[in-house]
XYZ file of N, CA and C in Angstrom:
852
model
N -10.027 -11.832 -6.663
C -9.833 -12.890 -7.649
C -8.733 -13.831 -7.174
N -8.773 -15.071 -7.676
C -7.808 -16.077 -7.270
C -6.556 -16.002 -8.141
N -5.451 -16.521 -7.599
C -4.192 -16.527 -8.336
C -4.365 -17.197 -9.690
N -5.140 -18.275 -9.737
C -5.328 -19.025 -10.982
C -6.069 -18.232 -12.047
N -6.672 -17.105 -11.663
C -7.408 -16.266 -12.623
C -6.560 -15.138 -13.192
N -5.331 -14.984 -12.696
C -4.458 -13.895 -13.127
C -3.594 -14.366 -14.292
N -3.720 -13.691 -15.437
C -2.995 -14.077 -16.658
C -1.891 -13.051 -16.933
N -0.714 -13.301 -16.329
C 0.436 -12.425 -16.549
C 1.691 -13.259 -16.758
N 2.684 -12.638 -17.383
C 4.025 -13.178 -17.476
C 4.933 -12.398 -16.520
N 6.097 -12.941 -16.247
C 7.145 -12.212 -15.526
C 6.662 -11.650 -14.179
N 6.063 -12.466 -13.323
C 5.507 -11.931 -12.066
C 6.600 -11.384 -11.153
N 6.239 -10.320 -10.444
C 7.149 -9.709 -9.474
C 6.326 -9.292 -8.270
N 6.778 -9.661 -7.066
C 6.045 -9.348 -5.842
C 6.869 -8.424 -4.956
N 6.239 -7.345 -4.518
C 6.791 -6.466 -3.494
C 5.956 -6.675 -2.234
N 6.615 -7.012 -1.119
C 5.911 -7.189 0.156
C 6.169 -5.975 1.018
N 5.088 -5.252 1.362
C 5.190 -4.015 2.133
C 4.070 -3.949 3.155
N 4.467 -3.833 4.426
C 3.506 -3.580 5.518
C 2.329 -4.550 5.487
N 2.647 -5.836 5.339
C 1.618 -6.867 5.421
C 0.839 -7.102 4.147
N 1.167 -6.403 3.082
C 0.459 -6.583 1.808
C 1.426 -7.005 0.707
N 0.906 -7.833 -0.201
C 1.664 -8.279 -1.360
C 1.189 -7.512 -2.587
N 2.127 -6.897 -3.286
C 1.822 -6.165 -4.517
C 2.408 -6.966 -5.678
N 1.551 -7.416 -6.574
C 1.953 -8.268 -7.690
C 1.885 -7.477 -8.996
N 3.022 -7.452 -9.707
C 3.127 -6.788 -11.001
C 3.504 -7.836 -12.045
N 3.300 -7.529 -13.308
C 3.725 -8.450 -14.359
C 3.406 -7.913 -15.734
N 3.882 -8.635 -16.729
C 3.586 -8.311 -18.125
C 2.188 -8.809 -18.457
N 1.339 -7.939 -18.945
C 0.018 -8.389 -19.380
C 0.202 -9.403 -20.496
N -0.353 -10.594 -20.309
C -0.091 -11.680 -21.250
C -0.777 -11.475 -22.605
N -1.802 -10.649 -22.641
C -2.508 -10.414 -23.905
C -1.543 -9.904 -24.980
N -1.569 -10.570 -26.137
C -0.703 -10.182 -27.262
C 0.769 -10.137 -26.876
N 1.148 -10.988 -25.904
C 2.539 -11.101 -25.464
C 3.080 -9.756 -24.981
N 2.227 -8.975 -24.325
C 2.661 -7.717 -23.726
C 2.929 -6.599 -24.713
N 2.346 -6.678 -25.912
C 2.582 -5.639 -26.915
C 1.376 -4.711 -27.004
N 1.677 -3.390 -27.017
C 0.637 -2.354 -27.130
C -0.428 -2.510 -26.034
N -0.007 -2.861 -24.826
C -0.957 -3.072 -23.726
C -1.152 -1.822 -22.870
N -0.489 -0.728 -23.237
C -0.674 0.577 -22.584
C -0.224 0.599 -21.130
N 0.700 -0.288 -20.769
C 1.270 -0.189 -19.435
C 1.070 -1.413 -18.574
N 0.940 -1.165 -17.248
C 0.943 -2.258 -16.279
C -0.135 -2.062 -15.220
N -0.543 -3.199 -14.647
C -1.488 -3.219 -13.534
C -0.788 -3.740 -12.279
N -1.431 -3.521 -11.135
C -0.977 -4.112 -9.880
C -2.159 -4.849 -9.253
N -1.853 -5.997 -8.644
C -2.821 -6.778 -7.881
C -2.343 -6.757 -6.422
N -3.278 -6.658 -5.481
C -2.916 -6.546 -4.066
C -3.587 -7.666 -3.283
N -2.824 -8.260 -2.348
C -3.329 -9.397 -1.582
C -2.815 -9.341 -0.154
N -3.560 -10.018 0.742
C -3.118 -10.204 2.126
C -2.538 -11.593 2.357
N -2.728 -12.513 1.365
C -2.406 -13.917 1.654
C -1.832 -14.709 0.478
N -1.576 -14.089 -0.653
C -1.046 -14.750 -1.857
C -2.041 -15.709 -2.513
N -3.279 -15.703 -2.063
C -4.301 -16.573 -2.662
C -5.436 -15.781 -3.282
N -5.912 -14.773 -2.544
C -6.998 -13.916 -3.030
C -6.428 -12.535 -3.325
N -6.773 -12.011 -4.492
C -6.199 -10.745 -4.964
C -7.283 -9.753 -5.342
N -6.930 -8.486 -5.257
C -7.819 -7.439 -5.750
C -7.938 -7.546 -7.264
N -8.920 -6.895 -7.819
C -8.974 -6.741 -9.264
C -7.772 -5.904 -9.708
N -7.307 -6.077 -10.941
C -6.146 -5.298 -11.385
C -6.447 -3.806 -11.444
N -5.486 -3.017 -10.966
C -5.590 -1.563 -11.000
C -4.401 -1.006 -11.770
N -4.646 -0.106 -12.689
C -3.547 0.459 -13.485
C -2.565 1.188 -12.582
N -1.273 0.866 -12.740
C -0.244 1.560 -11.965
C 0.718 2.353 -12.848
N 0.746 2.055 -14.150
C 1.511 2.875 -15.100
C 0.809 2.858 -16.441
N 0.545 4.079 -16.958
C -0.093 4.223 -18.265
C 0.971 4.619 -19.283
N 1.437 3.662 -20.059
C 2.512 3.933 -21.009
C 2.052 4.780 -22.186
N 0.779 4.728 -22.491
C 0.243 5.556 -23.579
C 0.361 7.037 -23.234
N 0.109 7.363 -21.995
C 0.145 8.753 -21.535
C 1.520 9.377 -21.726
N 2.580 8.555 -21.613
C 3.942 9.090 -21.681
C 4.650 8.751 -22.998
N 3.904 8.245 -23.965
C 4.493 7.937 -25.263
C 5.350 6.690 -25.274
N 5.134 5.769 -24.315
C 5.949 4.555 -24.224
C 5.250 3.328 -24.812
N 4.071 3.490 -25.367
C 3.307 2.332 -25.841
C 3.575 2.044 -27.322
N 4.849 2.157 -27.718
C 5.190 1.957 -29.131
C 5.013 0.499 -29.538
N 5.428 -0.400 -28.678
C 5.197 -1.831 -28.911
C 5.209 -2.575 -27.591
N 6.398 -3.022 -27.087
C 6.388 -3.883 -25.904
C 6.233 -3.090 -24.612
N 5.529 -3.705 -23.665
C 5.405 -3.253 -22.279
C 5.724 -4.485 -21.429
N 6.989 -4.639 -21.053
C 7.447 -5.916 -20.499
C 8.098 -5.779 -19.122
N 7.921 -6.856 -18.339
C 8.706 -7.162 -17.139
C 8.832 -6.033 -16.126
N 7.702 -5.512 -15.612
C 7.809 -4.503 -14.560
C 8.209 -5.126 -13.230
N 9.130 -4.495 -12.538
C 9.431 -4.903 -11.177
C 9.643 -3.656 -10.337
N 9.204 -3.697 -9.090
C 9.210 -2.509 -8.231
C 10.088 -2.748 -7.009
N 11.005 -1.801 -6.786
C 11.940 -1.868 -5.659
C 11.791 -0.613 -4.807
N 11.837 -0.775 -3.487
C 11.876 0.375 -2.586
C 13.324 0.807 -2.435
N 13.592 2.084 -2.694
C 14.962 2.595 -2.666
C 14.919 4.032 -2.168
N 15.626 4.300 -1.085
C 15.680 5.645 -0.505
C 14.299 6.250 -0.270
N 13.385 5.407 0.191
C 12.067 5.887 0.597
C 11.031 6.024 -0.494
N 11.398 5.791 -1.748
C 10.451 5.850 -2.860
C 10.406 4.491 -3.549
N 9.505 4.368 -4.517
C 9.306 3.110 -5.226
C 9.685 3.298 -6.689
N 10.554 2.404 -7.159
C 11.093 2.523 -8.514
C 10.711 1.286 -9.319
N 10.085 1.516 -10.457
C 9.710 0.438 -11.360
C 10.705 0.371 -12.513
N 11.291 -0.797 -12.717
C 12.123 -1.052 -13.881
C 11.272 -1.807 -14.889
N 11.277 -1.376 -16.139
C 10.444 -2.011 -17.150
C 11.050 -1.795 -18.536
N 10.671 -2.664 -19.451
C 11.193 -2.637 -20.815
C 10.139 -2.118 -21.773
N 10.566 -1.180 -22.630
C 9.701 -0.614 -23.664
C 10.468 -0.539 -24.982
N 9.718 -0.414 -26.068
C 10.342 -0.182 -27.368
C 10.689 1.294 -27.487
N 11.941 1.561 -27.835
C 12.422 2.939 -27.927
C 12.034 3.558 -29.277
N 12.312 4.829 -29.411
C 11.989 5.524 -30.656
C 12.738 4.939 -31.850
N 13.909 4.356 -31.612
C 14.684 3.777 -32.716
C 14.242 2.361 -33.074
N 13.188 1.863 -32.410
C 12.650 0.549 -32.719
C 13.281 -0.596 -31.950
N 14.335 -0.322 -31.178
C 14.973 -1.336 -30.347
C 14.387 -1.289 -28.938
N 14.483 -2.391 -28.238
C 13.970 -2.446 -26.873
C 15.016 -1.962 -25.873
N 14.550 -1.334 -24.796
C 15.447 -0.872 -23.749
C 14.720 -0.813 -22.420
N 15.485 -0.759 -21.341
C 14.911 -0.754 -19.993
C 15.013 0.627 -19.355
N 13.909 1.066 -18.770
C 13.763 2.389 -18.161
C 13.460 2.226 -16.677
N 13.580 3.325 -15.939
C 13.150 3.373 -14.542
C 12.053 4.418 -14.390
N 10.979 4.012 -13.721
C 9.844 4.870 -13.396
C 9.816 5.051 -11.880
N 9.052 6.017 -11.402
C 9.052 6.302 -9.969
C 7.653 6.637 -9.470
N 7.385 6.242 -8.218
C 6.155 6.610 -7.527
C 6.459 6.726 -6.041
N 5.618 7.419 -5.320
C 5.744 7.500 -3.864
C 4.938 6.414 -3.169
N 4.199 5.608 -3.943
C 3.387 4.533 -3.389
C 3.573 3.277 -4.231
N 3.544 2.092 -3.623
C 3.731 0.864 -4.399
C 2.632 0.623 -5.425
N 1.436 1.176 -5.168
C 0.340 0.990 -6.119
C 0.356 2.020 -7.249
N 1.347 2.933 -7.220
C 1.441 3.952 -8.252
C 0.515 5.125 -7.970
N 0.313 5.985 -8.986
C 0.782 5.828 -10.369
C 2.283 6.120 -10.504
N 2.922 5.388 -11.422
C 4.325 5.602 -11.731
C 4.456 6.555 -12.912
N 5.579 7.274 -12.927
C 5.890 8.205 -14.015
C 7.358 8.024 -14.379
N 7.761 8.364 -15.616
C 9.160 8.197 -16.020
C 10.117 8.918 -15.077
N 11.232 8.253 -14.761
C 12.245 8.810 -13.863
C 13.600 8.921 -14.552
N 14.079 7.843 -15.172
C 15.371 7.904 -15.862
C 15.251 8.816 -17.081
N 16.346 9.479 -17.405
C 16.337 10.451 -18.494
C 16.079 9.787 -19.837
N 16.616 8.607 -20.020
C 16.416 7.803 -21.233
C 16.411 6.345 -20.793
N 16.401 5.422 -21.748
C 16.652 4.025 -21.402
C 18.039 3.930 -20.774
N 18.160 3.091 -19.750
C 19.430 2.948 -19.050
C 20.349 1.922 -19.719
N 19.802 1.167 -20.643
C 20.582 0.224 -21.442
C 21.070 0.945 -22.695
N 22.165 0.464 -23.314
C 22.741 1.182 -24.461
C 21.751 1.387 -25.605
N 21.764 2.568 -26.181
C 20.776 2.935 -27.186
C 20.838 2.047 -28.416
N 22.036 1.587 -28.775
C 22.192 0.793 -29.990
C 22.007 -0.703 -29.742
N 21.771 -1.080 -28.493
C 21.561 -2.482 -28.144
C 20.074 -2.795 -28.047
N 19.736 -4.056 -28.313
C 18.399 -4.587 -28.049
C 18.459 -5.255 -26.680
N 17.744 -4.665 -25.699
C 17.866 -5.114 -24.311
C 16.499 -5.296 -23.670
N 16.482 -6.045 -22.580
C 15.244 -6.228 -21.823
C 15.545 -6.710 -20.411
N 14.493 -6.675 -19.576
C 14.471 -7.338 -18.263
C 15.492 -6.813 -17.261
N 15.660 -5.500 -17.181
C 16.576 -4.963 -16.174
C 16.034 -5.193 -14.768
N 16.947 -5.494 -13.852
C 16.623 -5.597 -12.432
C 17.579 -4.703 -11.661
N 17.151 -4.235 -10.493
C 17.991 -3.369 -9.668
C 18.832 -4.213 -8.719
N 20.107 -3.875 -8.620
C 20.997 -4.535 -7.668
C 21.752 -3.454 -6.891
N 21.786 -3.587 -5.565
C 22.538 -2.676 -4.700
C 23.715 -3.455 -4.116
N 24.931 -2.973 -4.350
C 26.129 -3.676 -3.905
C 26.278 -3.586 -2.389
N 27.243 -4.329 -1.858
C 27.525 -4.278 -0.423
C 27.905 -2.873 0.014
N 28.460 -2.098 -0.912
C 28.869 -0.723 -0.606
C 27.732 0.276 -0.816
N 26.553 -0.223 -1.171
C 25.403 0.652 -1.352
C 25.323 1.301 -2.721
N 26.088 0.778 -3.694
C 26.096 1.363 -5.036
C 25.038 0.687 -5.906
N 24.219 1.488 -6.629
C 23.165 0.896 -7.458
C 23.670 0.482 -8.842
N 23.169 -0.654 -9.300
C 23.451 -1.177 -10.635
C 22.147 -1.686 -11.244
N 22.121 -1.798 -12.557
C 21.108 -2.641 -13.178
C 21.804 -3.845 -13.792
N 21.123 -4.976 -13.727
C 21.533 -6.198 -14.400
C 20.462 -6.455 -15.452
N 20.862 -6.742 -16.687
C 19.894 -6.807 -17.788
C 20.374 -7.792 -18.848
N 19.508 -8.073 -19.808
C 19.845 -8.990 -20.895
C 20.095 -8.228 -22.192
N 21.203 -8.556 -22.858
C 21.450 -8.131 -24.231
C 20.838 -9.221 -25.104
N 19.823 -8.852 -25.868
C 18.937 -9.811 -26.503
C 19.606 -10.701 -27.549
N 19.221 -11.979 -27.504
C 19.645 -12.951 -28.518
C 19.175 -12.544 -29.913
N 18.096 -11.773 -29.991
C 17.587 -11.332 -31.293
C 18.598 -10.478 -32.042
N 19.531 -9.875 -31.315
C 20.547 -9.020 -31.921
C 21.910 -9.691 -31.976
N 22.244 -10.513 -30.974
C 23.615 -11.044 -30.892
C 23.684 -12.572 -30.950
N 22.567 -13.248 -31.211
C 22.466 -14.702 -31.358
C 22.638 -15.425 -30.017
N 23.823 -15.277 -29.413
C 24.090 -15.889 -28.116
C 23.797 -14.836 -27.050
N 22.572 -14.849 -26.526
C 22.134 -13.822 -25.589
C 23.057 -13.715 -24.392
N 23.165 -12.508 -23.835
C 24.084 -12.267 -22.720
C 23.362 -11.571 -21.576
N 23.904 -11.728 -20.375
C 23.463 -10.959 -19.209
C 24.604 -10.025 -18.827
N 24.264 -8.745 -18.653
C 25.258 -7.695 -18.435
C 24.862 -6.857 -17.228
N 25.780 -5.993 -16.795
C 25.449 -5.038 -15.741
C 26.092 -3.695 -16.051
N 25.512 -2.638 -15.480
C 26.095 -1.302 -15.584
C 25.746 -0.544 -14.316
N 26.684 0.254 -13.850
C 26.469 1.055 -12.651
C 25.545 2.224 -12.965
N 24.769 2.654 -11.952
C 23.865 3.794 -12.083
C 24.322 4.945 -11.187
N 23.865 6.137 -11.524
C 24.036 7.259 -10.612
C 23.193 7.006 -9.360
N 23.535 7.652 -8.272
C 22.843 7.405 -7.002
C 21.355 7.700 -7.099
N 20.963 8.658 -7.963
C 19.548 8.994 -8.101
C 18.809 8.098 -9.096
N 19.491 7.115 -9.650
C 18.925 6.132 -10.586
C 18.445 6.760 -11.900
N 18.987 7.910 -12.253
C 18.513 8.584 -13.468
C 19.326 8.260 -14.713
N 20.549 7.776 -14.555
C 21.370 7.503 -15.728
C 22.432 6.463 -15.413
N 22.969 5.863 -16.466
C 24.029 4.874 -16.334
C 25.386 5.572 -16.258
N 26.335 4.885 -15.611
C 27.691 5.404 -15.460
C 28.643 4.442 -16.161
N 29.367 4.911 -17.172
C 30.325 4.056 -17.856
C 29.657 3.074 -18.798
N 30.449 2.082 -19.208
C 29.987 1.092 -20.176
C 29.552 -0.193 -19.486
N 28.567 -0.876 -20.048
C 28.136 -2.140 -19.450
C 29.201 -3.221 -19.587
N 29.166 -4.178 -18.658
C 30.083 -5.307 -18.675
C 29.279 -6.601 -18.726
N 29.760 -7.552 -19.483
C 29.057 -8.824 -19.621
C 29.360 -9.738 -18.436
N 28.338 -10.419 -17.954
C 28.506 -11.399 -16.879
C 28.695 -12.799 -17.467
N 27.775 -13.214 -18.334
C 27.949 -14.484 -19.048
C 26.995 -14.527 -20.240
N 27.223 -15.504 -21.110
C 26.373 -15.740 -22.278
C 25.446 -16.925 -22.036
N 24.385 -16.980 -22.822
C 23.424 -18.062 -22.671
C 24.009 -19.436 -22.914
N 25.069 -19.514 -23.707
C 25.688 -20.807 -24.015
C 26.685 -21.261 -22.962
N 26.949 -20.444 -21.943
C 28.059 -20.725 -21.027
C 27.830 -21.865 -20.033
N 26.591 -22.159 -19.553
C 26.471 -23.269 -18.594
C 26.853 -24.603 -19.237
N 27.459 -25.472 -18.439
C 27.845 -26.775 -18.978
C 26.635 -27.616 -19.338
N 25.469 -27.300 -18.722
C 24.249 -28.042 -19.030
C 23.451 -27.429 -20.175
N 23.947 -26.333 -20.769
C 23.232 -25.682 -21.875
C 23.156 -26.612 -23.081
N 22.069 -26.488 -23.838
C 21.958 -27.243 -25.086
C 23.141 -26.928 -25.993
N 23.660 -27.939 -26.673
C 24.730 -27.724 -27.643
C 24.095 -27.532 -29.013
N 24.146 -26.299 -29.504
C 23.423 -25.945 -30.723
C 24.375 -25.698 -31.881
N 23.899 -25.949 -33.105
C 24.715 -25.611 -34.272
C 24.984 -24.108 -34.323
N 26.093 -23.739 -34.928
C 26.447 -22.333 -35.057
C 25.310 -21.566 -35.718
N 24.986 -20.412 -35.136
C 23.927 -19.574 -35.691
C 22.579 -19.744 -35.016
N 22.389 -20.821 -34.231
C 21.142 -20.970 -33.488
C 21.211 -20.158 -32.193
N 20.071 -19.667 -31.761
C 20.026 -18.688 -30.686
C 20.040 -19.328 -29.298
N 20.721 -18.633 -28.368
C 20.666 -18.941 -26.947
C 19.965 -17.786 -26.249
N 18.879 -18.077 -25.559
C 18.060 -17.051 -24.928
C 18.509 -16.820 -23.485
N 18.555 -15.562 -23.081
C 18.715 -15.187 -21.675
C 17.592 -14.218 -21.332
N 16.940 -14.416 -20.203
C 15.976 -13.411 -19.752
C 15.786 -13.480 -18.240
N 15.129 -12.445 -17.720
C 14.685 -12.406 -16.338
C 15.731 -12.493 -15.247
N 16.852 -11.766 -15.290
C 17.795 -11.827 -14.171
C 17.201 -11.212 -12.903
N 17.567 -11.776 -11.763
C 17.165 -11.238 -10.461
C 18.251 -11.613 -9.466
N 18.662 -10.663 -8.633
C 19.769 -10.879 -7.707
C 19.241 -11.151 -6.292
N 19.885 -12.116 -5.623
C 19.503 -12.466 -4.250
C 20.756 -12.795 -3.451
N 20.854 -12.238 -2.236
C 21.974 -12.530 -1.360
C 21.504 -13.479 -0.252
N 22.219 -14.591 -0.085
C 21.832 -15.597 0.901
C 22.163 -15.136 2.321
N 21.720 -15.928 3.280
C 21.920 -15.565 4.687
C 23.390 -15.565 5.087
N 24.242 -16.200 4.285
C 25.685 -16.188 4.580
C 26.453 -15.235 3.671
N 25.721 -14.462 2.840
C 26.371 -13.443 2.029
C 26.715 -13.845 0.608
N 26.365 -15.060 0.198
C 26.601 -15.460 -1.193
C 25.660 -14.677 -2.113
N 26.161 -14.277 -3.275
C 25.339 -13.539 -4.240
C 24.894 -14.490 -5.340
N 23.580 -14.645 -5.473
C 22.987 -15.508 -6.489
C 22.298 -14.676 -7.557
N 22.251 -15.216 -8.755
C 21.447 -14.636 -9.827
C 20.456 -15.684 -10.334
N 19.177 -15.346 -10.278
C 18.175 -16.128 -11.001
C 18.139 -15.631 -12.439
N 17.934 -16.537 -13.381
C 17.751 -16.139 -14.779
C 17.067 -17.295 -15.497
N 16.624 -17.052 -16.711
C 15.881 -18.085 -17.429
C 16.419 -18.298 -18.835
N 16.220 -19.525 -19.311
C 16.560 -19.891 -20.678
C 15.736 -21.124 -21.039
N 16.043 -21.721 -22.183
C 15.368 -22.950 -22.600
C 16.388 -24.085 -22.629
N 16.011 -25.223 -22.059
C 16.829 -26.426 -22.092
C 15.933 -27.554 -22.594
N 16.381 -28.217 -23.651
C 15.563 -29.274 -24.273
C 14.158 -28.769 -24.593
N 14.106 -27.514 -25.062
C 12.858 -26.867 -25.496
C 11.899 -26.569 -24.345
N 12.367 -26.663 -23.102
C 11.535 -26.334 -21.944
C 12.078 -25.097 -21.254
N 11.159 -24.213 -20.870
C 11.514 -22.986 -20.158
C 11.977 -23.352 -18.750
N 13.123 -22.803 -18.342
C 13.733 -23.183 -17.068
C 14.073 -21.971 -16.221
N 13.980 -22.146 -14.910
C 14.435 -21.156 -13.947
C 15.808 -21.571 -13.472
N 16.798 -20.771 -13.834
C 18.191 -21.142 -13.599
C 18.781 -20.316 -12.461
N 19.967 -20.735 -12.021
C 20.605 -20.061 -10.899
C 22.130 -20.109 -11.078
N 22.783 -19.000 -10.775
C 24.238 -18.906 -10.847
C 24.726 -18.172 -9.607
N 25.972 -18.421 -9.221
C 26.524 -17.855 -7.979
C 27.844 -17.162 -8.248
N 27.988 -15.935 -7.723
C 29.229 -15.188 -7.865
C 30.312 -15.801 -6.984
N 31.536 -15.885 -7.532
C 32.618 -16.480 -6.748
C 33.277 -15.505 -5.778
N 32.879 -14.216 -5.835
C 33.441 -13.254 -4.875
C 32.363 -12.492 -4.112
N 31.111 -12.919 -4.260
C 30.028 -12.286 -3.528
C 29.616 -10.925 -4.055
N 30.093 -10.571 -5.250
C 29.734 -9.283 -5.849
C 29.430 -9.444 -7.335
N 28.908 -8.367 -7.900
C 28.433 -8.392 -9.277
C 29.568 -8.566 -10.281
N 30.779 -8.179 -9.893
C 31.915 -8.296 -10.814
C 32.632 -9.636 -10.708
N 32.066 -10.580 -9.957
C 32.680 -11.894 -9.818
C 32.439 -12.777 -11.027
N 33.054 -13.939 -11.001
C 32.801 -14.959 -12.007
C 31.602 -15.776 -11.535
N 30.553 -15.854 -12.355
C 29.340 -16.547 -11.937
C 29.401 -18.016 -12.339
N 29.224 -18.864 -11.332
C 29.276 -20.315 -11.504
C 27.848 -20.828 -11.662
N 27.602 -21.593 -12.709
C 26.251 -22.077 -12.985
C 25.939 -23.323 -12.170
N 24.855 -23.245 -11.414
C 24.358 -24.366 -10.630
C 23.251 -25.064 -11.426
N 22.825 -26.250 -11.015
C 21.730 -26.912 -11.726
C 20.468 -26.049 -11.714
N 19.662 -26.092 -12.791
C 18.421 -25.297 -12.818
C 17.535 -25.563 -11.597
N 16.868 -24.511 -11.144
C 15.975 -24.605 -9.990
C 14.617 -25.190 -10.394
N 14.107 -24.743 -11.538
C 12.857 -25.237 -12.117
C 13.170 -25.640 -13.556
N 12.880 -26.863 -13.948
C 13.290 -27.338 -15.271
C 12.147 -27.818 -16.142
N 10.905 -27.590 -15.706
C 9.768 -28.103 -16.464
C 8.759 -27.004 -16.749
N 9.107 -26.115 -17.699
C 8.173 -25.116 -18.225
C 7.797 -24.044 -17.204
N 8.807 -23.407 -16.617
C 8.551 -22.281 -15.733
C 9.782 -21.410 -15.628
N 9.575 -20.090 -15.553
C 10.726 -19.206 -15.448
C 10.363 -17.750 -15.313
N 11.356 -16.885 -15.561
C 11.325 -15.442 -15.316
C 10.795 -15.184 -13.901
N 11.594 -15.617 -12.936
C 11.159 -15.551 -11.553
C 11.899 -14.527 -10.714
N 11.476 -14.409 -9.464
C 12.126 -13.559 -8.477
C 11.847 -14.131 -7.098
N 12.601 -13.645 -6.115
C 12.497 -14.130 -4.741
C 12.047 -12.999 -3.827
N 11.115 -13.299 -2.923
C 10.707 -12.334 -1.905
C 10.513 -13.081 -0.592
N 10.486 -12.332 0.497
C 10.359 -12.958 1.812
C 9.311 -12.249 2.648
N 8.731 -12.995 3.577
C 7.777 -12.443 4.543
C 7.638 -13.444 5.682
N 7.471 -12.953 6.904
C 7.217 -13.798 8.073
C 8.190 -14.983 8.147
N 9.467 -14.719 7.902
C 10.510 -15.741 7.947
C 10.316 -16.849 6.905
N 9.582 -16.552 5.857
C 9.412 -17.489 4.748
C 10.031 -16.879 3.494
N 10.617 -17.742 2.682
C 11.257 -17.318 1.445
C 10.475 -17.914 0.284
N 10.084 -17.069 -0.682
C 9.225 -17.514 -1.767
C 9.825 -17.198 -3.125
N 9.625 -18.106 -4.051
C 9.935 -17.896 -5.459
C 8.626 -17.757 -6.213
N 8.528 -16.738 -7.072
C 7.411 -16.678 -7.997
C 7.962 -16.666 -9.412
N 7.257 -17.353 -10.305
C 7.627 -17.412 -11.719
C 6.356 -17.682 -12.512
N 6.417 -17.546 -13.844
C 5.208 -17.845 -14.604
C 5.298 -19.212 -15.273
N 4.157 -19.866 -15.340
C 4.034 -21.174 -15.962
C 2.552 -21.397 -16.279
N 2.213 -22.038 -17.418
C 3.121 -22.487 -18.463
C 3.606 -21.303 -19.297
N 4.649 -21.531 -20.073
C 5.166 -20.477 -20.947
C 4.440 -20.534 -22.292
N 3.143 -20.398 -22.206
C 2.268 -20.519 -23.382
C 1.339 -19.319 -23.414
N 1.396 -18.554 -24.476
C 0.642 -17.306 -24.559
C -0.841 -17.527 -24.300
N -1.361 -16.749 -23.357
C -2.769 -16.820 -23.003
C -3.058 -17.682 -21.792
N -2.075 -18.491 -21.382
C -2.299 -19.419 -20.269
C -1.348 -19.180 -19.094
N -0.473 -18.186 -19.195
C 0.529 -17.953 -18.154
C -0.121 -17.529 -16.838
N 0.392 -18.092 -15.757
C -0.089 -17.762 -14.414
C 1.109 -17.585 -13.479
N 0.968 -16.749 -12.443
C 2.020 -16.689 -11.422
C 1.968 -17.933 -10.550
N 3.126 -18.524 -10.332
C 3.265 -19.694 -9.459
C 4.069 -19.271 -8.234
N 3.670 -19.755 -7.054
C 4.381 -19.448 -5.814
C 4.909 -20.738 -5.203
N 6.231 -20.769 -4.980
C 6.893 -21.954 -4.453
C 7.804 -21.543 -3.307
N 7.719 -22.241 -2.181
C 8.563 -21.891 -1.036
C 9.982 -22.418 -1.226
N 10.945 -21.590 -0.869
C 12.355 -21.944 -0.973
C 12.976 -22.082 0.410
N 14.145 -22.739 0.436
C 14.983 -22.782 1.617
C 16.328 -22.164 1.281
N 16.764 -21.213 2.090
C 18.077 -20.604 1.947
C 19.065 -21.458 2.729
N 19.946 -22.174 2.028
C 20.908 -23.049 2.690
C 22.179 -22.310 3.085
N 22.270 -21.042 2.683
C 23.488 -20.281 2.901
C 24.378 -20.315 1.688
N 24.534 -21.495 1.103
C 25.346 -21.666 -0.096
C 24.550 -21.363 -1.361
N 23.241 -21.654 -1.308
C 22.361 -21.435 -2.449
C 20.915 -21.434 -1.938
N 19.948 -21.526 -2.834
C 18.561 -21.712 -2.457
C 18.037 -22.969 -3.158
N 17.154 -23.690 -2.479
C 16.568 -24.899 -3.043
C 15.061 -24.857 -2.820
N 14.325 -25.573 -3.640
C 12.879 -25.692 -3.445
C 12.637 -26.486 -2.172
N 11.815 -25.929 -1.293
C 11.568 -26.557 0.000
C 10.624 -27.740 -0.155
N 10.966 -28.851 0.476
C 10.129 -30.061 0.405
C 8.900 -29.914 1.282
């Protein structure tokens, strides 16, 4: 099937041994009660296999409501899927699943949600520090705190549990280009993804709404690590596209994100980037 025929949100690509593995939130019913996730496989980013189930959330009791934002990382020889589900207490949280193959099947790995039990959270991504220490970066939902935040927490080496308390990186209202809203109106944060440039700068992709349009945003750590102060750069995509990630193959750097942000019409978009060392820009 063609890329234009794939209806998913929050696309994530893992490139392994010449093949592209595409995961995402099933767009049907905004990813609610969808019983898990599928994977699409391609040799060229244009033609894809039919979707194949890679995680059955119903089988493990995770299909309570949302099945959101799966992303797969290779870590210590295995494949780990980070994804958001509704917990038993009715709040959303991010879990880690595991498989020995990128196509799955995946099974629960973390003991519980890795985000705080009393928080409404989503969109965890895996980050490995320069010292090889694993962290998750995730969103504390605007639905609970009004001004949505992006936070991080350290993980145990086996990725089964969080260590210590999460720390906030920034709030949705913090960029100077953010909409100026009356008190009580919500600022959305979603889809963080970490990328280190060829000169060692640490970037974070994330998404929000500016002038009612979904945007792919970018921020840069001032010390090259997760505990730095993140400086907001101009949005990378500002016209109805976001929740993206970066992958590379054959000396090419690619951004994928979903657009339009309209239920039932979302598609994965692939755009080539240039790593300038200081940041990343859309390649002309």
